[in-house]
Short mmCIF file of C-alpha atoms in Angstrom, two decimals:
data_model
loop_
_atom_site.label_atom_id
_atom_site.label_comp_id
_atom_site.label_asym_id
_atom_site.label_seq_id
_atom_site.Cartn_x
_atom_site.Cartn_y
_atom_site.Cartn_z
CA MET W 14 20.48 12.16 -13.88
CA ALA W 15 18.67 9.31 -13.09
CA GLU W 16 18.70 9.46 -9.31
CA ASP W 17 16.99 12.50 -9.68
CA ALA W 18 13.68 11.21 -11.84
CA PHE W 19 13.93 8.37 -9.27
CA THR W 20 14.00 10.57 -6.56
CA GLU W 21 11.49 12.90 -7.92
CA HIS W 22 8.65 10.24 -8.19
CA ARG W 23 9.83 8.08 -5.16
CA ALA W 24 6.41 8.65 -3.19
CA LEU W 25 4.51 8.25 -5.97
CA LEU W 26 6.38 4.71 -6.52
CA PHE W 27 5.86 3.90 -2.66
CA THR W 28 2.56 4.33 -2.52
CA ILE W 29 1.80 2.26 -5.69
CA ALA W 30 3.97 -0.50 -4.54
CA TYR W 31 2.46 -0.43 -0.94
CA GLU W 32 -0.97 -0.53 -2.29
CA MET W 33 -0.82 -3.40 -4.35
CA LEU W 34 1.33 -5.24 -1.69
CA GLY W 35 0.25 -4.18 1.56
CA SER W 36 3.74 -3.93 3.28
CA ALA W 37 5.82 -1.50 3.98
CA THR W 38 9.01 -3.85 3.90
CA ASP W 39 8.23 -4.96 0.45
CA ALA W 40 7.43 -1.77 -1.02
CA GLU W 41 11.01 -0.47 -0.54
CA ASP W 42 12.28 -3.78 -1.90
CA VAL W 43 10.38 -3.19 -4.70
CA LEU W 44 11.36 0.58 -4.81
CA GLN W 45 15.51 -1.14 -4.46
CA GLU W 46 14.97 -3.55 -7.38
CA SER W 47 13.24 -0.64 -9.65
CA TYR W 48 16.15 1.40 -8.91
CA LEU W 49 18.53 -1.01 -9.80
CA ARG W 50 16.61 -1.79 -13.20
CA TRP W 51 16.12 1.85 -13.62
CA SER W 52 20.22 2.83 -13.36
CA ALA W 53 20.75 0.41 -15.92
CA VAL W 54 19.23 2.07 -18.42
CA ASP W 55 20.29 5.38 -20.30
CA PRO W 56 18.04 7.97 -19.33
CA ALA W 57 18.42 9.66 -22.76
CA THR W 58 16.35 6.76 -24.27
CA VAL W 59 13.46 6.95 -21.94
CA GLU W 60 11.11 9.85 -23.52
CA HIS W 61 9.15 9.40 -20.26
CA PRO W 62 10.34 8.41 -17.21
CA ARG W 63 7.33 8.66 -14.31
CA ALA W 64 5.53 6.38 -17.15
CA TYR W 65 8.60 4.10 -17.43
CA LEU W 66 9.25 4.16 -13.48
CA VAL W 67 5.41 3.13 -12.78
CA ARG W 68 5.39 0.45 -15.14
CA VAL W 69 9.02 -1.16 -13.91
CA VAL W 70 7.51 -0.90 -10.58
CA THR W 71 4.14 -2.38 -11.18
CA ARG W 72 5.61 -5.26 -13.06
CA GLN W 73 7.83 -5.65 -10.00
CA SER W 74 5.20 -5.67 -7.29
CA LEU W 75 3.29 -8.37 -9.65
CA ASN W 76 6.20 -10.53 -9.08
CA HIS W 77 6.19 -10.12 -5.20
CA LEU W 78 2.59 -10.59 -4.47
CA ARG W 79 2.23 -13.52 -6.59
CA ALA W 80 4.95 -14.69 -4.46
CA ALA W 81 3.34 -13.23 -1.13
CA LYS W 82 0.26 -14.83 -1.67
CA ALA W 83 1.25 -18.34 -0.93
CA ARG W 84 2.81 -17.38 2.23
CA ARG W 85 0.18 -15.60 3.22
CA GLU W 86 -1.72 -18.86 2.86
CA GLU W 87 0.44 -19.98 5.90
CA TYR W 88 0.40 -17.36 7.63
CA VAL W 89 -0.92 -17.81 11.58
CA GLY W 90 -3.85 -16.35 12.83
CA THR W 91 -5.72 -13.23 10.66
CA TRP W 92 -3.16 -11.37 8.36
CA LEU W 93 -3.33 -7.18 8.55
CA PRO W 94 -1.34 -4.88 6.45
CA GLU W 95 1.67 -3.47 7.77
CA PRO W 96 0.60 0.26 9.24
CA ILE W 97 2.15 2.96 8.24
CA ARG W 98 2.39 5.85 10.09
CA THR W 99 0.60 8.71 7.28
CA GLY W 100 0.84 12.42 7.97
CA PRO W 101 -1.96 14.81 7.61
CA GLY W 102 -2.14 15.57 4.29
CA VAL W 103 -3.18 12.29 3.70
CA SER W 104 -6.72 12.49 5.04
CA ASP W 105 -6.47 15.59 2.62
CA ASP W 106 -7.02 13.47 -0.03
CA VAL W 107 -9.76 11.33 0.82
CA ILE W 108 -9.24 8.72 -2.23
CA LEU W 109 -5.86 8.48 -1.01
CA ALA W 110 -6.90 7.71 2.75
CA GLU W 111 -9.71 5.03 1.76
CA SER W 112 -7.60 3.23 -0.54
CA VAL W 113 -4.28 3.22 2.58
CA SER W 114 -7.23 2.23 5.13
CA MET W 115 -7.20 -1.26 6.55
CA ALA W 116 -10.42 -2.27 5.75
CA MET W 117 -9.76 -1.14 1.97
CA MET W 118 -6.54 -2.77 1.84
CA LEU W 119 -8.44 -6.21 3.01
CA VAL W 120 -10.34 -6.03 0.25
CA LEU W 121 -7.67 -5.54 -2.04
CA GLU W 122 -6.19 -8.49 -0.45
CA THR W 123 -8.84 -10.59 -2.01
CA LEU W 124 -8.35 -9.67 -5.93
CA ASN W 125 -5.99 -11.70 -7.46
CA PRO W 126 -2.51 -9.94 -8.29
CA THR W 127 -3.80 -8.55 -12.00
CA GLU W 128 -7.16 -7.40 -10.77
CA ARG W 129 -5.12 -5.39 -7.54
CA ALA W 130 -2.99 -3.80 -10.00
CA VAL W 131 -5.64 -2.84 -12.23
CA PHE W 132 -7.90 -1.40 -9.63
CA VAL W 133 -4.93 0.73 -7.98
CA LEU W 134 -3.82 1.85 -11.06
CA HIS W 135 -7.37 2.90 -12.28
CA ASP W 136 -9.51 3.50 -9.79
CA VAL W 137 -6.85 5.05 -7.17
CA PHE W 138 -4.21 6.62 -9.25
CA GLY W 139 -6.04 7.43 -12.00
CA TYR W 140 -4.43 6.25 -15.07
CA THR W 141 -6.25 5.19 -18.46
CA HIS W 142 -7.24 1.85 -19.42
CA GLY W 143 -4.23 2.16 -21.73
CA GLU W 144 -1.64 3.18 -19.55
CA VAL W 145 -3.09 0.37 -17.51
CA ALA W 146 -2.61 -2.43 -20.32
CA ALA W 147 1.15 -0.53 -21.07
CA SER W 148 2.02 -1.72 -17.04
CA ILE W 149 1.03 -4.90 -17.13
CA GLY W 150 1.47 -6.40 -20.30
CA LYS W 151 -2.23 -6.78 -21.55
CA THR W 152 -4.69 -5.61 -24.14
CA GLU W 153 -6.67 -2.20 -23.70
CA VAL W 154 -9.46 -4.68 -24.18
CA THR W 155 -8.40 -7.39 -21.38
CA VAL W 156 -7.64 -4.22 -18.85
CA ARG W 157 -11.10 -3.16 -19.36
CA GLN W 158 -12.62 -6.39 -18.53
CA ILE W 159 -10.45 -7.12 -15.84
CA ALA W 160 -11.54 -2.98 -14.18
CA HIS W 161 -15.12 -3.83 -14.46
CA ARG W 162 -14.90 -7.66 -12.36
CA ALA W 163 -12.50 -5.57 -9.53
CA ARG W 164 -14.52 -2.72 -9.35
CA ARG W 165 -17.74 -4.59 -9.11
CA HIS W 166 -15.80 -6.73 -6.26
CA VAL W 167 -14.50 -4.06 -4.63
CA HIS W 168 -17.54 -1.85 -4.26
CA ALA W 169 -20.02 -5.20 -2.93
CA ARG W 170 -17.14 -5.53 -0.05
CA ARG W 171 -16.02 -2.30 0.72
CA ARG W 172 -16.76 -0.43 4.06
CA ARG W 173 -18.27 3.52 3.79
CA PHE W 174 -15.21 5.30 4.87
CA GLU W 175 -14.19 8.60 6.90
CA PRO W 176 -10.86 9.62 7.30
CA ASP W 177 -8.78 10.77 10.30
CA SER W 178 -10.31 13.88 12.09
CA ASP W 179 -10.63 15.92 15.12
CA ALA W 180 -13.97 14.18 15.67
CA GLY W 181 -12.60 10.66 15.18
CA ARG W 182 -9.41 11.48 17.50
CA GLU W 183 -11.73 12.20 20.64
CA ILE W 184 -14.40 9.17 19.91
CA VAL W 185 -10.68 7.23 20.54
CA GLN W 186 -9.88 8.67 23.40
CA ARG W 187 -13.19 8.65 24.98
CA PHE W 188 -12.93 5.13 24.42
CA LEU W 189 -9.68 4.13 26.05
CA PHE W 190 -10.54 5.98 28.75
CA ALA W 191 -13.74 4.49 29.19
CA ALA W 192 -11.92 0.85 28.68
CA SER W 193 -9.04 1.68 31.10
CA SER W 194 -11.47 3.18 33.64
CA GLY W 195 -13.45 0.11 33.37
CA GLU W 196 -16.72 2.24 32.53
CA VAL W 197 -19.01 -0.70 30.11
CA GLN W 198 -21.95 1.17 29.20
CA ALA W 199 -19.64 4.34 27.87
CA LEU W 200 -17.36 1.98 26.07
CA MET W 201 -20.24 -0.06 24.40
CA ASP W 202 -21.94 3.39 23.73
CA LEU W 203 -18.96 4.33 21.33
CA LEU W 204 -18.80 0.77 19.48
CA ALA W 205 -21.22 0.49 16.25
CA PRO W 206 -23.52 -3.09 16.73
CA ASP W 207 -21.46 -5.01 13.80
CA VAL W 208 -18.35 -3.65 15.48
CA VAL W 209 -15.33 -5.89 14.20
CA GLN W 210 -11.67 -6.06 16.12
CA ILE W 211 -8.37 -8.19 14.18
CA SER W 212 -5.43 -8.54 15.58
CA ASP W 213 -2.32 -9.62 13.85
CA GLY W 214 0.32 -10.95 16.03
CA GLY W 215 1.91 -13.84 13.49
CA GLY W 216 2.06 -16.01 15.65
CA LYS W 217 5.23 -14.99 17.09
CA VAL W 218 3.11 -12.69 20.27
CA VAL W 219 -0.19 -13.31 21.55
CA ALA W 220 -2.89 -12.04 19.70
CA ALA W 221 -6.42 -13.18 19.33
CA ARG W 222 -6.39 -15.43 16.39
CA ARG W 223 -9.57 -14.96 14.48
CA PRO W 224 -12.12 -11.56 14.58
CA ILE W 225 -14.06 -10.75 16.60
CA VAL W 226 -17.45 -9.48 15.93
CA GLY W 227 -20.31 -7.52 17.65
CA ARG W 228 -20.81 -5.01 20.14
CA THR W 229 -20.50 -7.09 23.49
CA GLU W 230 -17.43 -9.48 22.33
CA VAL W 231 -15.55 -6.50 21.40
CA ALA W 232 -16.25 -4.69 25.18
CA ARG W 233 -15.14 -7.89 26.41
CA PHE W 234 -12.09 -8.46 24.73
CA VAL W 235 -10.89 -4.58 25.07
CA LEU W 236 -11.65 -4.75 28.54
CA GLY W 237 -9.36 -8.02 28.93
CA VAL W 238 -6.30 -6.24 27.47
CA ILE W 239 -6.65 -3.17 29.06
CA ARG W 240 -6.33 -4.90 32.59
CA SER W 241 -3.43 -6.78 30.94
CA ILE W 242 -1.42 -3.38 30.58
CA THR W 243 0.97 -2.70 33.17
CA SER W 244 1.55 0.74 34.22
CA ALA W 245 4.55 1.22 32.20
CA THR W 246 2.63 1.32 28.98
CA GLN W 247 2.55 4.42 27.65
CA VAL W 248 -0.65 5.68 25.22
CA GLU W 249 0.30 7.76 22.45
CA TYR W 250 -2.13 9.38 19.44
CA ALA W 251 -1.44 9.16 16.01
CA THR W 252 -2.40 8.70 12.55
CA TYR W 253 -1.81 5.20 10.61
CA ASN W 254 -3.12 4.24 7.22
CA GLY W 255 -5.35 7.41 7.48
CA MET W 256 -6.80 6.33 10.64
CA PRO W 257 -6.91 7.87 14.13
CA ALA W 258 -4.73 5.02 15.90
CA ALA W 259 -3.08 4.63 19.37
CA ARG W 260 0.18 3.64 20.00
CA PHE W 261 0.97 1.29 23.06
CA VAL W 262 4.75 1.85 24.41
CA THR W 263 6.40 0.01 27.02
CA ASP W 264 9.54 0.73 28.19
CA GLY W 265 10.17 2.86 25.08
CA GLU W 266 9.58 -0.29 22.69
CA LEU W 267 6.49 -0.17 20.46
CA ASP W 268 4.31 -3.31 21.98
CA TRP W 269 1.47 -2.90 19.64
CA LEU W 270 -1.00 -0.26 17.85
CA VAL W 271 -4.66 0.14 16.90
CA ALA W 272 -5.78 1.67 14.07
CA PHE W 273 -9.59 2.70 14.61
CA GLU W 274 -12.29 2.96 11.84
CA ILE W 275 -14.78 5.19 12.76
CA ARG W 276 -18.18 6.21 11.05
CA GLU W 277 -21.37 8.26 12.27
CA GLY W 278 -19.43 8.78 15.53
CA ARG W 279 -19.39 4.93 16.50
CA ILE W 280 -16.38 2.36 16.12
CA THR W 281 -17.53 0.27 13.55
CA GLY W 282 -13.59 -1.35 13.49
CA LEU W 283 -10.04 -2.22 15.53
CA TYR W 284 -7.41 -3.06 13.84
CA GLY W 285 -4.40 -4.31 16.56
CA MET W 286 -0.73 -4.90 14.94
CA ARG W 287 1.30 -7.00 17.29
CA ASN W 288 3.32 -8.86 14.94
CA PRO W 289 6.91 -7.09 15.51
CA ASP W 290 8.13 -7.87 12.05
CA LYS W 291 5.39 -5.48 10.93
CA LEU W 292 6.35 -2.48 14.12
CA HIS W 293 9.73 -1.85 12.86
CA ARG W 294 9.18 0.88 10.53
CA ALA W 295 6.58 2.22 12.57
CA GLU W 296 8.13 5.71 14.09
CA THR W 297 8.80 7.29 10.98
CA VAL W 298 5.82 9.08 8.71
CA LEU W 299 6.18 7.58 5.26
CA PRO W 300 5.02 10.10 2.48
CA LEU W 301 2.16 9.37 0.13
CA ASP W 302 1.57 10.46 -3.25
CA ARG W 303 -1.40 9.92 -5.56
CA GLY W 304 0.50 11.58 -8.18
CA GLY W 305 -2.97 14.76 -8.21
CA ASN W 306 -3.31 15.31 -11.56
CA GLN W 307 -0.66 15.08 -12.95
CA PRO W 308 -0.26 13.71 -16.54
CA TRP W 309 1.11 9.99 -17.44
CA LYS W 310 3.53 11.33 -19.81
CA PRO W 311 4.52 15.05 -18.86
#
């Protein structure tokens, strides 16, 4: 049945769409549109369902991404990807964890839509240049050129990634304890000299409009935020985008969350999401799947 094939590959298809779009909401829209297209096709005429579905999702994602580019240019403040709550299995696949990390998603945002599709399908999911060409409607020669250009661009901007771990979560807990206790030196000791703090309020809630860079500036910002938190706010620890994160819940509602990028025992990035439009899916762990060693055409 068509539904069975789509359900079987749904996690893979969602992961592709999310990595291309940076939005779980848009990824779900793409999957719904793709399912409608798939359900209108006679499965008996499709020799390789997974390859067919990947092509459909890729092309639908490209359409959405091109439209989203214009909207993001008018975004109020700094745009961050919609955070997704990830399970422990994501950290076991370092390539998958890095590919959905906030830092990498921001790098992918600097690619044009076609470059992003090629990089995601080839470098993350391991599809050959020929398979990628079939998905985006380009020649294999053209895809090779795009892949080379996109890879060079990404490698020049990517930050070394360390997936979520017990050590990382301990650093986050120490950091928040130091901040809540006002222990400035302990706070500073946990921050890398070039640490970056990025907030996304989407113009709907109060948030820093520009990235904050440097240990002193970030520490000052964090202490100011912590002082504004009321006793009704509870802090919960979780994993988002393969990174250790803290959820700030007030009166049962998720007010904001912060994902932490950690390298060599210090915090190098804080990604704070306050935009309520990007928090409504944050409670549910979303299954991700890179496909492992599954062939393109099983």
